[in-house]
Amino acid sequence: MEHNEYIDWKLLVRRMNGELSKEEEQKFLMWFAKDPRRKEYYERMVAEWNSDIIHESDMPKGLAKLDQFLYLQRKKKHRVMLRRRWLKWSVAAVLLVGLINSVYMLRRMRVEIPENTSIAVITPGESKAILILPDGTNVNLDRVVDSTDTFIGVAKIKRNEGTILFEEDKRGSEMEYNTVVTPKGGEYHVVLSDGSKVWLNADSKLKFPVNFGEGGREVFLSGEAYFEVVHDERHPFIVETDLGNVRVYGTQFNVRRYVDEEEIKATLVDGSVGFAKNGQEEGEYIKIEPGYQIRYEEGQEVVVQKVKVHNEIAWKNRQFSFERKPLDEIMKDFMRWYDVNITFEDESLNELYFSATLNRYGNIETLLRFFEEGYDIKFEINGRNIKIRRK
């Protein structure tokens, strides 16, 4: 390996903080994959960075000693002490918040990347979706190559923003529907013709009218979505699912209803919403206040409980956040976001509980190391298949 094949140490530091753009992340992955010694270099850098006290002016000199192929600055005029309070926000692209009832000291954290693993294979999700027009035409929203805003009928695709905006089609009167589908490893932002905003999580589908009629504004959801609904008393907004409907009175809220999960969850951030099981009338809607969540499983009673809203909508804020959550439920979100298949060698491992806040755009190998810190478990990665077993 030649000496001129180097990477700026500031980029490596920013990666540990989870601050890289997609282009910078690809640059890092390419640099990382070219030489096995870089794995050791990066691990040792993380260990050094996570020590009790680090002086920024010492970093270039210290890192230069770790590997001869990096050219680093050796003199800094400015000397800044990075104390532990700051460091707890920067550990290998992971924001770590405690495990079960304790917080790990960052100096004990280590990044371990398994041998014979291609880190470039599994990447975080990105803005991509399929738009299905009323006539059945499919438009791949991540493959539009025009460098400017693109128009498809009354839909406007905002380039490089992962957003599609719909305008009212005054030409037609029939009730026609558009559908936006996000695959595993995808997310997308939709602005409906009434101005209401919807953020779709991975593996989700939203069906909605091209034009909202004179009555209610009904949309159909499978998966998970965050809504900011424009208030309109004369035209109530209703999110329909296969288990029941969420009636909206002008608000911000999250709805989660994946077909491989037994329940629907509606979490209110601001405003007011109500929920009714299929077949119930308008007067039977159960209303909740901000900070509360409605949960319903078919055949059971509706449950209303106060929740930590941050955990429920963390996905929209670029995070995984969970508190005393079983490992199998956490891994479902990992599978959808990273488009991988995760299996348990021992079913008893399903019920291990974790609490943390992690960077949703972090490298999956780094994130999985967090779980290994708390229990005697090991993640084995083979392509897009991941097996969880006891060490």
mmCIF file of C-alpha atoms in Angstrom:
data_model
loop_
_atom_site.group_PDB
_atom_site.id
_atom_site.type_symbol
_atom_site.label_atom_id
_atom_site.label_comp_id
_atom_site.label_asym_id
_atom_site.label_seq_id
_atom_site.Cartn_x
_atom_site.Cartn_y
_atom_site.Cartn_z
ATOM 1 C CA MET A 1 0.000 0.000 0.000
ATOM 2 C CA GLU A 2 1.381 3.378 -0.987
ATOM 3 C CA HIS A 3 1.761 6.238 1.430
ATOM 4 C CA ASN A 4 -0.424 8.503 -0.640
ATOM 5 C CA GLU A 5 -3.437 6.268 -0.013
ATOM 6 C CA TYR A 6 -4.465 8.112 3.119
ATOM 7 C CA ILE A 7 -7.618 9.544 4.620
ATOM 8 C CA ASP A 8 -7.957 12.721 6.636
ATOM 9 C CA TRP A 9 -8.115 11.842 10.342
ATOM 10 C CA LYS A 10 -10.815 14.504 10.787
ATOM 11 C CA LEU A 11 -13.073 12.417 8.558
ATOM 12 C CA LEU A 12 -12.472 9.396 10.800
ATOM 13 C CA VAL A 13 -13.314 11.440 13.878
ATOM 14 C CA ARG A 14 -16.489 12.708 12.244
ATOM 15 C CA ARG A 15 -17.436 9.132 11.402
ATOM 16 C CA MET A 16 -17.178 8.154 15.071
ATOM 17 C CA ASN A 17 -19.569 11.018 15.759
ATOM 18 C CA GLY A 18 -22.002 9.786 13.076
ATOM 19 C CA GLU A 19 -21.619 13.019 11.081
ATOM 20 C CA LEU A 20 -20.599 11.743 7.639
ATOM 21 C CA SER A 21 -22.605 12.452 4.519
ATOM 22 C CA LYS A 22 -23.470 9.544 2.228
ATOM 23 C CA GLU A 23 -20.589 10.464 -0.079
ATOM 24 C CA GLU A 24 -18.129 10.641 2.818
ATOM 25 C CA GLU A 25 -19.379 7.325 4.202
ATOM 26 C CA GLN A 26 -18.717 5.678 0.842
ATOM 27 C CA LYS A 27 -15.235 7.200 0.799
ATOM 28 C CA PHE A 28 -14.569 5.740 4.249
ATOM 29 C CA LEU A 29 -15.871 2.286 3.268
ATOM 30 C CA MET A 30 -13.686 2.205 0.165
ATOM 31 C CA TRP A 31 -10.647 3.267 2.184
ATOM 32 C CA PHE A 32 -11.429 0.708 4.889
ATOM 33 C CA ALA A 33 -11.855 -2.222 2.488
ATOM 34 C CA LYS A 34 -8.571 -1.776 0.589
ATOM 35 C CA ASP A 35 -6.223 -3.020 3.287
ATOM 36 C CA PRO A 36 -6.824 -5.304 6.317
ATOM 37 C CA ARG A 37 -4.427 -3.200 8.413
ATOM 38 C CA ARG A 38 -6.940 -0.377 8.327
ATOM 39 C CA LYS A 39 -9.313 -2.423 10.468
ATOM 40 C CA GLU A 40 -6.713 -2.558 13.232
ATOM 41 C CA TYR A 41 -5.903 1.107 12.718
ATOM 42 C CA TYR A 42 -9.526 2.198 13.067
ATOM 43 C CA GLU A 43 -10.130 0.016 16.130
ATOM 44 C CA ARG A 44 -7.078 1.433 17.864
ATOM 45 C CA MET A 45 -8.106 4.934 16.937
ATOM 46 C CA VAL A 46 -11.534 4.393 18.501
ATOM 47 C CA ALA A 47 -9.946 2.993 21.654
ATOM 48 C CA GLU A 48 -7.637 6.009 21.884
ATOM 49 C CA TRP A 49 -10.471 8.417 21.211
ATOM 50 C CA ASN A 50 -12.588 6.840 23.948
ATOM 51 C CA SER A 51 -9.984 7.141 26.708
ATOM 52 C CA ASP A 52 -10.856 9.234 29.779
ATOM 53 C CA ILE A 53 -9.276 12.500 28.579
ATOM 54 C CA ILE A 54 -8.071 13.324 25.095
ATOM 55 C CA HIS A 55 -6.314 16.431 23.862
ATOM 56 C CA GLU A 56 -7.245 17.305 20.313
ATOM 57 C CA SER A 57 -3.749 18.620 19.630
ATOM 58 C CA ASP A 58 -2.306 15.205 20.480
ATOM 59 C CA MET A 59 -4.579 13.282 18.116
ATOM 60 C CA PRO A 60 -2.654 13.675 14.823
ATOM 61 C CA LYS A 61 0.642 12.676 16.425
ATOM 62 C CA GLY A 62 -0.897 9.697 18.189
ATOM 63 C CA LEU A 63 -2.730 8.469 15.111
ATOM 64 C CA ALA A 64 0.372 8.758 12.937
ATOM 65 C CA LYS A 65 2.112 6.212 15.140
ATOM 66 C CA LEU A 66 -0.666 3.699 14.580
ATOM 67 C CA ASP A 67 -0.096 3.286 10.850
ATOM 68 C CA GLN A 68 2.684 4.479 8.579
ATOM 69 C CA PHE A 69 0.459 5.067 5.570
ATOM 70 C CA LEU A 70 -1.404 8.040 7.062
ATOM 71 C CA TYR A 71 -0.043 11.562 6.761
ATOM 72 C CA LEU A 72 -1.248 13.536 9.762
ATOM 73 C CA GLN A 73 -0.582 16.962 11.061
ATOM 74 C CA ARG A 74 1.847 16.834 13.962
ATOM 75 C CA LYS A 75 1.544 20.329 15.311
ATOM 76 C CA LYS A 76 -1.520 22.121 16.525
ATOM 77 C CA LYS A 77 -1.593 25.638 17.921
ATOM 78 C CA HIS A 78 -4.905 25.060 19.596
ATOM 79 C CA ARG A 79 -5.170 22.624 22.512
ATOM 80 C CA VAL A 80 -8.635 21.609 23.526
ATOM 81 C CA MET A 81 -9.508 19.148 26.239
ATOM 82 C CA LEU A 82 -12.386 16.855 25.379
ATOM 83 C CA ARG A 83 -13.957 15.783 28.617
ATOM 84 C CA ARG A 84 -15.961 12.667 29.262
ATOM 85 C CA ARG A 85 -19.243 14.552 29.185
ATOM 86 C CA TRP A 86 -18.652 15.419 25.543
ATOM 87 C CA LEU A 87 -17.240 12.020 24.687
ATOM 88 C CA LYS A 88 -20.403 10.186 25.645
ATOM 89 C CA TRP A 89 -21.924 11.552 22.444
ATOM 90 C CA SER A 90 -19.180 10.152 20.179
ATOM 91 C CA VAL A 91 -18.448 6.450 20.200
ATOM 92 C CA ALA A 92 -17.925 4.764 16.870
ATOM 93 C CA ALA A 93 -20.860 6.433 15.164
ATOM 94 C CA VAL A 94 -23.131 5.269 17.997
ATOM 95 C CA LEU A 95 -24.910 7.396 20.535
ATOM 96 C CA LEU A 96 -24.971 5.110 23.545
ATOM 97 C CA VAL A 97 -27.448 5.619 26.311
ATOM 98 C CA GLY A 98 -27.153 2.931 28.961
ATOM 99 C CA LEU A 99 -27.814 -0.763 28.893
ATOM 100 C CA ILE A 100 -30.660 -2.031 31.093
ATOM 101 C CA ASN A 101 -30.189 0.110 34.247
ATOM 102 C CA SER A 102 -26.604 1.332 33.781
ATOM 103 C CA VAL A 103 -24.593 3.504 31.403
ATOM 104 C CA TYR A 104 -21.417 2.044 29.983
ATOM 105 C CA MET A 105 -18.346 4.192 30.411
ATOM 106 C CA LEU A 106 -17.189 4.981 26.894
ATOM 107 C CA ARG A 107 -13.584 4.126 27.634
ATOM 108 C CA ARG A 108 -14.697 0.492 27.945
ATOM 109 C CA MET A 109 -16.324 0.420 24.526
ATOM 110 C CA ARG A 110 -14.467 -1.232 21.658
ATOM 111 C CA VAL A 111 -15.294 -1.539 17.989
ATOM 112 C CA GLU A 112 -14.814 -5.101 16.796
ATOM 113 C CA ILE A 113 -15.385 -5.945 13.161
ATOM 114 C CA PRO A 114 -15.461 -9.663 12.361
ATOM 115 C CA GLU A 115 -12.872 -11.096 10.001
ATOM 116 C CA ASN A 116 -13.940 -12.060 6.481
ATOM 117 C CA THR A 117 -16.798 -9.568 6.593
ATOM 118 C CA SER A 118 -17.415 -7.128 3.778
ATOM 119 C CA ILE A 119 -18.502 -3.908 5.442
ATOM 120 C CA ALA A 120 -19.531 -2.419 2.125
ATOM 121 C CA VAL A 121 -22.341 -4.950 1.601
ATOM 122 C CA ILE A 122 -24.762 -3.762 4.290
ATOM 123 C CA THR A 123 -25.545 -0.059 4.304
ATOM 124 C CA PRO A 124 -28.217 1.991 6.124
ATOM 125 C CA GLY A 125 -31.482 2.809 4.437
ATOM 126 C CA GLU A 126 -31.937 5.823 2.196
ATOM 127 C CA SER A 127 -34.626 7.857 0.481
ATOM 128 C CA LYS A 128 -36.209 5.520 -2.030
ATOM 129 C CA ALA A 129 -39.724 4.406 -2.867
ATOM 130 C CA ILE A 130 -42.061 3.289 -5.627
ATOM 131 C CA LEU A 131 -44.896 5.558 -6.755
ATOM 132 C CA ILE A 132 -47.861 3.637 -8.183
ATOM 133 C CA LEU A 133 -50.070 5.907 -10.304
ATOM 134 C CA PRO A 134 -53.842 5.414 -10.724
ATOM 135 C CA ASP A 135 -53.325 3.707 -14.082
ATOM 136 C CA GLY A 136 -50.931 1.180 -12.499
ATOM 137 C CA THR A 137 -47.724 2.768 -13.793
ATOM 138 C CA ASN A 138 -44.774 2.338 -11.418
ATOM 139 C CA VAL A 139 -42.252 5.134 -10.967
ATOM 140 C CA ASN A 140 -38.992 4.382 -9.163
ATOM 141 C CA LEU A 141 -38.418 7.451 -6.993
ATOM 142 C CA ASP A 142 -34.752 6.697 -6.379
ATOM 143 C CA ARG A 143 -33.895 6.328 -10.066
ATOM 144 C CA VAL A 144 -35.040 9.659 -11.476
ATOM 145 C CA VAL A 145 -31.866 10.880 -13.173
ATOM 146 C CA ASP A 146 -32.886 14.434 -14.036
ATOM 147 C CA SER A 147 -30.829 16.922 -12.027
ATOM 148 C CA THR A 148 -33.793 19.280 -11.653
ATOM 149 C CA ASP A 149 -37.202 18.917 -10.031
ATOM 150 C CA THR A 150 -39.247 16.319 -11.907
ATOM 151 C CA PHE A 151 -43.001 16.396 -12.578
ATOM 152 C CA ILE A 152 -45.140 13.295 -13.023
ATOM 153 C CA GLY A 153 -48.703 14.372 -13.601
ATOM 154 C CA VAL A 154 -49.639 16.455 -10.550
ATOM 155 C CA ALA A 155 -46.717 15.050 -8.545
ATOM 156 C CA LYS A 156 -43.501 17.012 -8.115
ATOM 157 C CA ILE A 157 -40.385 15.128 -7.068
ATOM 158 C CA LYS A 158 -37.892 17.313 -5.224
ATOM 159 C CA ARG A 159 -34.463 16.211 -6.367
ATOM 160 C CA ASN A 160 -31.957 15.198 -3.687
ATOM 161 C CA GLU A 161 -34.530 15.731 -0.938
ATOM 162 C CA GLY A 162 -36.379 12.401 -0.864
ATOM 163 C CA THR A 163 -39.693 14.268 -1.116
ATOM 164 C CA ILE A 164 -42.674 14.031 -3.439
ATOM 165 C CA LEU A 165 -45.359 16.740 -3.437
ATOM 166 C CA PHE A 166 -48.877 16.294 -4.801
ATOM 167 C CA GLU A 167 -51.103 19.066 -6.061
ATOM 168 C CA GLU A 168 -54.854 18.890 -6.457
ATOM 169 C CA ASP A 169 -55.811 17.676 -9.914
ATOM 170 C CA LYS A 170 -58.675 19.952 -10.890
ATOM 171 C CA ARG A 171 -59.171 18.146 -14.176
ATOM 172 C CA GLY A 172 -60.629 14.952 -12.755
ATOM 173 C CA SER A 173 -63.664 14.198 -10.587
ATOM 174 C CA GLU A 174 -63.397 10.426 -10.143
ATOM 175 C CA MET A 175 -61.896 9.075 -6.929
ATOM 176 C CA GLU A 176 -58.475 7.830 -8.042
ATOM 177 C CA TYR A 177 -55.606 6.774 -5.819
ATOM 178 C CA ASN A 178 -51.847 7.095 -5.757
ATOM 179 C CA THR A 179 -49.717 4.712 -3.691
ATOM 180 C CA VAL A 180 -46.211 5.252 -2.341
ATOM 181 C CA VAL A 181 -44.355 2.112 -1.275
ATOM 182 C CA THR A 182 -41.051 2.145 0.597
ATOM 183 C CA PRO A 183 -39.062 -1.125 0.430
ATOM 184 C CA LYS A 184 -36.866 -2.503 3.171
ATOM 185 C CA GLY A 185 -33.933 -0.145 3.431
ATOM 186 C CA GLY A 186 -36.034 2.796 2.252
ATOM 187 C CA GLU A 187 -37.845 5.863 3.572
ATOM 188 C CA TYR A 188 -39.674 8.745 1.905
ATOM 189 C CA HIS A 189 -41.406 12.051 2.560
ATOM 190 C CA VAL A 190 -44.816 12.665 0.992
ATOM 191 C CA VAL A 191 -46.735 15.960 0.900
ATOM 192 C CA LEU A 192 -50.423 15.357 0.141
ATOM 193 C CA SER A 193 -52.609 17.650 -1.957
ATOM 194 C CA ASP A 194 -54.110 19.277 1.180
ATOM 195 C CA GLY A 195 -50.614 20.166 2.470
ATOM 196 C CA SER A 196 -50.473 17.398 5.077
ATOM 197 C CA LYS A 197 -47.016 15.849 5.436
ATOM 198 C CA VAL A 198 -46.238 12.148 5.816
ATOM 199 C CA TRP A 199 -42.887 10.516 6.542
ATOM 200 C CA LEU A 200 -42.871 6.824 5.584
ATOM 201 C CA ASN A 201 -40.578 4.399 7.387
ATOM 202 C CA ALA A 202 -39.021 1.353 5.722
ATOM 203 C CA ASP A 203 -41.253 -1.451 4.411
ATOM 204 C CA SER A 204 -44.404 0.698 4.393
ATOM 205 C CA LYS A 205 -47.225 1.588 2.017
ATOM 206 C CA LEU A 206 -49.458 4.656 1.886
ATOM 207 C CA LYS A 207 -52.480 4.799 -0.427
ATOM 208 C CA PHE A 208 -54.268 8.132 -0.807
ATOM 209 C CA PRO A 209 -56.672 9.910 -3.193
ATOM 210 C CA VAL A 210 -55.351 12.037 -6.029
ATOM 211 C CA ASN A 211 -58.029 14.531 -4.930
ATOM 212 C CA PHE A 212 -59.631 14.546 -1.502
ATOM 213 C CA GLY A 213 -63.406 14.632 -1.872
ATOM 214 C CA GLU A 214 -65.962 16.830 -0.143
ATOM 215 C CA GLY A 215 -66.205 14.451 2.798
ATOM 216 C CA GLY A 216 -63.368 13.084 4.865
ATOM 217 C CA ARG A 217 -59.710 12.774 3.938
ATOM 218 C CA GLU A 218 -59.042 9.044 4.120
ATOM 219 C CA VAL A 219 -55.637 7.453 3.566
ATOM 220 C CA PHE A 220 -54.646 3.804 3.927
ATOM 221 C CA LEU A 221 -51.489 2.723 5.740
ATOM 222 C CA SER A 222 -49.513 -0.477 6.098
ATOM 223 C CA GLY A 223 -46.224 -0.181 7.975
ATOM 224 C CA GLU A 224 -45.185 2.952 9.849
ATOM 225 C CA ALA A 225 -45.622 6.646 9.179
ATOM 226 C CA TYR A 226 -45.354 9.984 10.944
ATOM 227 C CA PHE A 227 -48.060 12.520 10.089
ATOM 228 C CA GLU A 228 -48.339 16.305 10.287
ATOM 229 C CA VAL A 229 -51.951 16.921 9.327
ATOM 230 C CA VAL A 230 -53.351 20.254 8.187
ATOM 231 C CA HIS A 231 -56.314 21.186 10.373
ATOM 232 C CA ASP A 232 -59.685 21.214 8.596
ATOM 233 C CA GLU A 233 -62.783 20.770 10.757
ATOM 234 C CA ARG A 234 -65.057 20.230 7.760
ATOM 235 C CA HIS A 235 -62.870 17.452 6.343
ATOM 236 C CA PRO A 236 -61.637 15.061 9.047
ATOM 237 C CA PHE A 237 -58.420 13.179 8.328
ATOM 238 C CA ILE A 238 -58.573 9.404 8.882
ATOM 239 C CA VAL A 239 -55.728 6.877 8.698
ATOM 240 C CA GLU A 240 -57.232 3.481 7.907
ATOM 241 C CA THR A 241 -55.470 0.179 8.710
ATOM 242 C CA ASP A 242 -56.549 -3.429 8.703
ATOM 243 C CA LEU A 243 -57.067 -3.327 12.506
ATOM 244 C CA GLY A 244 -58.865 -0.001 12.851
ATOM 245 C CA ASN A 245 -58.855 3.685 12.078
ATOM 246 C CA VAL A 246 -57.061 6.678 13.572
ATOM 247 C CA ARG A 247 -59.174 9.821 13.355
ATOM 248 C CA VAL A 248 -57.209 13.050 13.348
ATOM 249 C CA TYR A 249 -58.270 16.479 14.547
ATOM 250 C CA GLY A 250 -55.280 18.465 13.223
ATOM 251 C CA THR A 251 -52.098 17.172 14.802
ATOM 252 C CA GLN A 252 -48.741 15.394 14.738
ATOM 253 C CA PHE A 253 -48.706 11.680 15.443
ATOM 254 C CA ASN A 254 -47.123 8.340 14.562
ATOM 255 C CA VAL A 255 -48.910 5.172 13.429
ATOM 256 C CA ARG A 256 -47.229 1.765 13.370
ATOM 257 C CA ARG A 257 -49.004 -1.235 11.887
ATOM 258 C CA TYR A 258 -46.713 -3.819 10.313
ATOM 259 C CA VAL A 259 -48.378 -7.008 9.087
ATOM 260 C CA ASP A 260 -45.798 -9.195 10.859
ATOM 261 C CA GLU A 261 -46.653 -7.582 14.207
ATOM 262 C CA GLU A 262 -49.833 -8.351 16.113
ATOM 263 C CA GLU A 263 -50.870 -4.833 17.082
ATOM 264 C CA ILE A 264 -51.361 -1.283 15.908
ATOM 265 C CA LYS A 265 -49.804 1.597 17.845
ATOM 266 C CA ALA A 266 -50.797 5.247 17.483
ATOM 267 C CA THR A 267 -48.663 7.762 19.392
ATOM 268 C CA LEU A 268 -49.760 11.378 19.776
ATOM 269 C CA VAL A 269 -47.100 14.091 19.688
ATOM 270 C CA ASP A 270 -49.318 17.163 19.507
ATOM 271 C CA GLY A 271 -53.009 17.901 19.028
ATOM 272 C CA SER A 272 -55.684 15.244 19.263
ATOM 273 C CA VAL A 273 -56.435 11.846 17.738
ATOM 274 C CA GLY A 274 -58.921 9.080 18.331
ATOM 275 C CA PHE A 275 -58.971 5.364 17.547
ATOM 276 C CA ALA A 276 -61.811 3.015 16.669
ATOM 277 C CA LYS A 277 -61.739 -0.668 15.884
ATOM 278 C CA ASN A 278 -63.168 -1.810 12.568
ATOM 279 C CA GLY A 279 -66.953 -1.590 12.617
ATOM 280 C CA GLN A 280 -67.188 1.038 15.352
ATOM 281 C CA GLU A 281 -69.015 4.307 14.783
ATOM 282 C CA GLU A 282 -67.637 7.843 15.017
ATOM 283 C CA GLY A 283 -68.982 8.303 18.548
ATOM 284 C CA GLU A 284 -67.024 5.254 19.737
ATOM 285 C CA TYR A 285 -63.572 6.671 19.008
ATOM 286 C CA ILE A 286 -61.227 6.642 22.003
ATOM 287 C CA LYS A 287 -59.332 9.941 22.211
ATOM 288 C CA ILE A 288 -55.899 10.467 23.734
ATOM 289 C CA GLU A 289 -53.789 13.427 24.820
ATOM 290 C CA PRO A 290 -50.240 14.273 23.701
ATOM 291 C CA GLY A 291 -47.656 11.943 25.210
ATOM 292 C CA TYR A 292 -50.048 8.979 25.167
ATOM 293 C CA GLN A 293 -50.292 5.947 22.924
ATOM 294 C CA ILE A 294 -53.144 3.733 21.817
ATOM 295 C CA ARG A 295 -52.351 0.050 21.345
ATOM 296 C CA TYR A 296 -54.729 -2.512 19.967
ATOM 297 C CA GLU A 297 -54.401 -6.197 19.138
ATOM 298 C CA GLU A 298 -57.255 -7.927 17.335
ATOM 299 C CA GLY A 299 -59.632 -9.587 19.760
ATOM 300 C CA GLN A 300 -58.269 -7.653 22.741
ATOM 301 C CA GLU A 301 -59.266 -4.449 24.495
ATOM 302 C CA VAL A 302 -57.842 -1.116 23.423
ATOM 303 C CA VAL A 303 -55.005 -0.021 25.729
ATOM 304 C CA VAL A 304 -54.142 3.636 26.396
ATOM 305 C CA GLN A 305 -50.846 4.351 28.101
ATOM 306 C CA LYS A 306 -48.370 7.185 28.625
ATOM 307 C CA VAL A 307 -45.121 6.649 26.700
ATOM 308 C CA LYS A 308 -41.802 8.313 26.033
ATOM 309 C CA VAL A 309 -42.624 9.879 22.696
ATOM 310 C CA HIS A 310 -38.944 10.195 21.796
ATOM 311 C CA ASN A 311 -38.598 6.412 21.676
ATOM 312 C CA GLU A 312 -41.698 5.972 19.521
ATOM 313 C CA ILE A 313 -40.705 8.489 16.841
ATOM 314 C CA ALA A 314 -36.910 8.070 17.023
ATOM 315 C CA TRP A 315 -36.817 6.601 13.507
ATOM 316 C CA LYS A 316 -37.955 9.952 12.066
ATOM 317 C CA ASN A 317 -35.148 11.671 13.997
ATOM 318 C CA ARG A 318 -32.459 9.411 12.507
ATOM 319 C CA GLN A 319 -32.178 7.166 15.554
ATOM 320 C CA PHE A 320 -33.030 3.803 17.025
ATOM 321 C CA SER A 321 -34.260 4.413 20.566
ATOM 322 C CA PHE A 322 -35.615 1.789 22.932
ATOM 323 C CA GLU A 323 -36.022 1.199 26.657
ATOM 324 C CA ARG A 324 -36.164 -2.322 28.117
ATOM 325 C CA LYS A 325 -37.127 -3.707 24.738
ATOM 326 C CA PRO A 326 -36.620 -7.375 23.813
ATOM 327 C CA LEU A 327 -33.875 -8.118 21.325
ATOM 328 C CA ASP A 328 -36.160 -9.773 18.782
ATOM 329 C CA GLU A 329 -38.302 -6.622 18.491
ATOM 330 C CA ILE A 330 -35.214 -4.435 18.119
ATOM 331 C CA MET A 331 -33.859 -6.682 15.391
ATOM 332 C CA LYS A 332 -37.098 -6.369 13.405
ATOM 333 C CA ASP A 333 -36.347 -2.683 12.958
ATOM 334 C CA PHE A 334 -32.746 -3.491 12.028
ATOM 335 C CA MET A 335 -33.946 -5.965 9.394
ATOM 336 C CA ARG A 336 -36.281 -3.437 7.817
ATOM 337 C CA TRP A 337 -33.805 -0.565 7.831
ATOM 338 C CA TYR A 338 -30.679 -2.430 6.724
ATOM 339 C CA ASP A 339 -32.571 -4.931 4.521
ATOM 340 C CA VAL A 340 -30.977 -7.965 6.170
ATOM 341 C CA ASN A 341 -32.190 -11.293 7.532
ATOM 342 C CA ILE A 342 -31.512 -11.888 11.239
ATOM 343 C CA THR A 343 -32.064 -15.232 12.945
ATOM 344 C CA PHE A 344 -31.566 -16.517 16.484
ATOM 345 C CA GLU A 345 -29.615 -19.721 17.050
ATOM 346 C CA ASP A 346 -31.147 -19.942 20.531
ATOM 347 C CA GLU A 347 -34.746 -18.710 20.915
ATOM 348 C CA SER A 348 -34.109 -17.774 24.537
ATOM 349 C CA LEU A 349 -31.970 -14.899 23.243
ATOM 350 C CA ASN A 350 -35.120 -13.286 21.858
ATOM 351 C CA GLU A 351 -36.072 -12.077 25.309
ATOM 352 C CA LEU A 352 -32.872 -10.293 26.266
ATOM 353 C CA TYR A 353 -33.785 -6.689 27.069
ATOM 354 C CA PHE A 354 -31.843 -3.578 26.069
ATOM 355 C CA SER A 355 -32.073 0.181 26.508
ATOM 356 C CA ALA A 356 -30.168 2.550 24.221
ATOM 357 C CA THR A 357 -30.254 5.311 21.653
ATOM 358 C CA LEU A 358 -28.232 4.485 18.532
ATOM 359 C CA ASN A 359 -27.433 6.261 15.286
ATOM 360 C CA ARG A 360 -29.862 4.915 12.672
ATOM 361 C CA TYR A 361 -27.362 5.780 9.932
ATOM 362 C CA GLY A 362 -24.440 4.078 11.648
ATOM 363 C CA ASN A 363 -22.511 1.105 10.310
ATOM 364 C CA ILE A 364 -24.433 -2.029 11.253
ATOM 365 C CA GLU A 365 -21.321 -3.916 12.388
ATOM 366 C CA THR A 366 -20.528 -1.120 14.833
ATOM 367 C CA LEU A 367 -24.086 -1.015 16.175
ATOM 368 C CA LEU A 368 -24.203 -4.767 16.715
ATOM 369 C CA ARG A 369 -21.064 -4.563 18.865
ATOM 370 C CA PHE A 370 -23.116 -2.562 21.357
ATOM 371 C CA PHE A 371 -25.377 -5.519 22.047
ATOM 372 C CA GLU A 372 -22.386 -7.833 22.492
ATOM 373 C CA GLU A 373 -21.119 -5.574 25.285
ATOM 374 C CA GLY A 374 -24.104 -6.329 27.489
ATOM 375 C CA TYR A 375 -24.552 -10.072 27.133
ATOM 376 C CA ASP A 376 -22.555 -13.144 26.234
ATOM 377 C CA ILE A 377 -23.811 -13.113 22.628
ATOM 378 C CA LYS A 378 -22.190 -12.940 19.213
ATOM 379 C CA PHE A 379 -23.410 -11.702 15.804
ATOM 380 C CA GLU A 380 -22.147 -13.682 12.817
ATOM 381 C CA ILE A 381 -22.507 -11.851 9.491
ATOM 382 C CA ASN A 382 -22.557 -13.721 6.204
ATOM 383 C CA GLY A 383 -23.529 -11.433 3.353
ATOM 384 C CA ARG A 384 -26.980 -10.099 4.234
ATOM 385 C CA ASN A 385 -27.666 -12.909 6.712
ATOM 386 C CA ILE A 386 -26.933 -12.379 10.400
ATOM 387 C CA LYS A 387 -27.075 -15.080 13.046
ATOM 388 C CA ILE A 388 -27.254 -14.343 16.782
ATOM 389 C CA ARG A 389 -25.731 -16.995 19.026
ATOM 390 C CA ARG A 390 -24.145 -17.389 22.430
ATOM 391 C CA LYS A 391 -20.375 -16.879 22.600
#
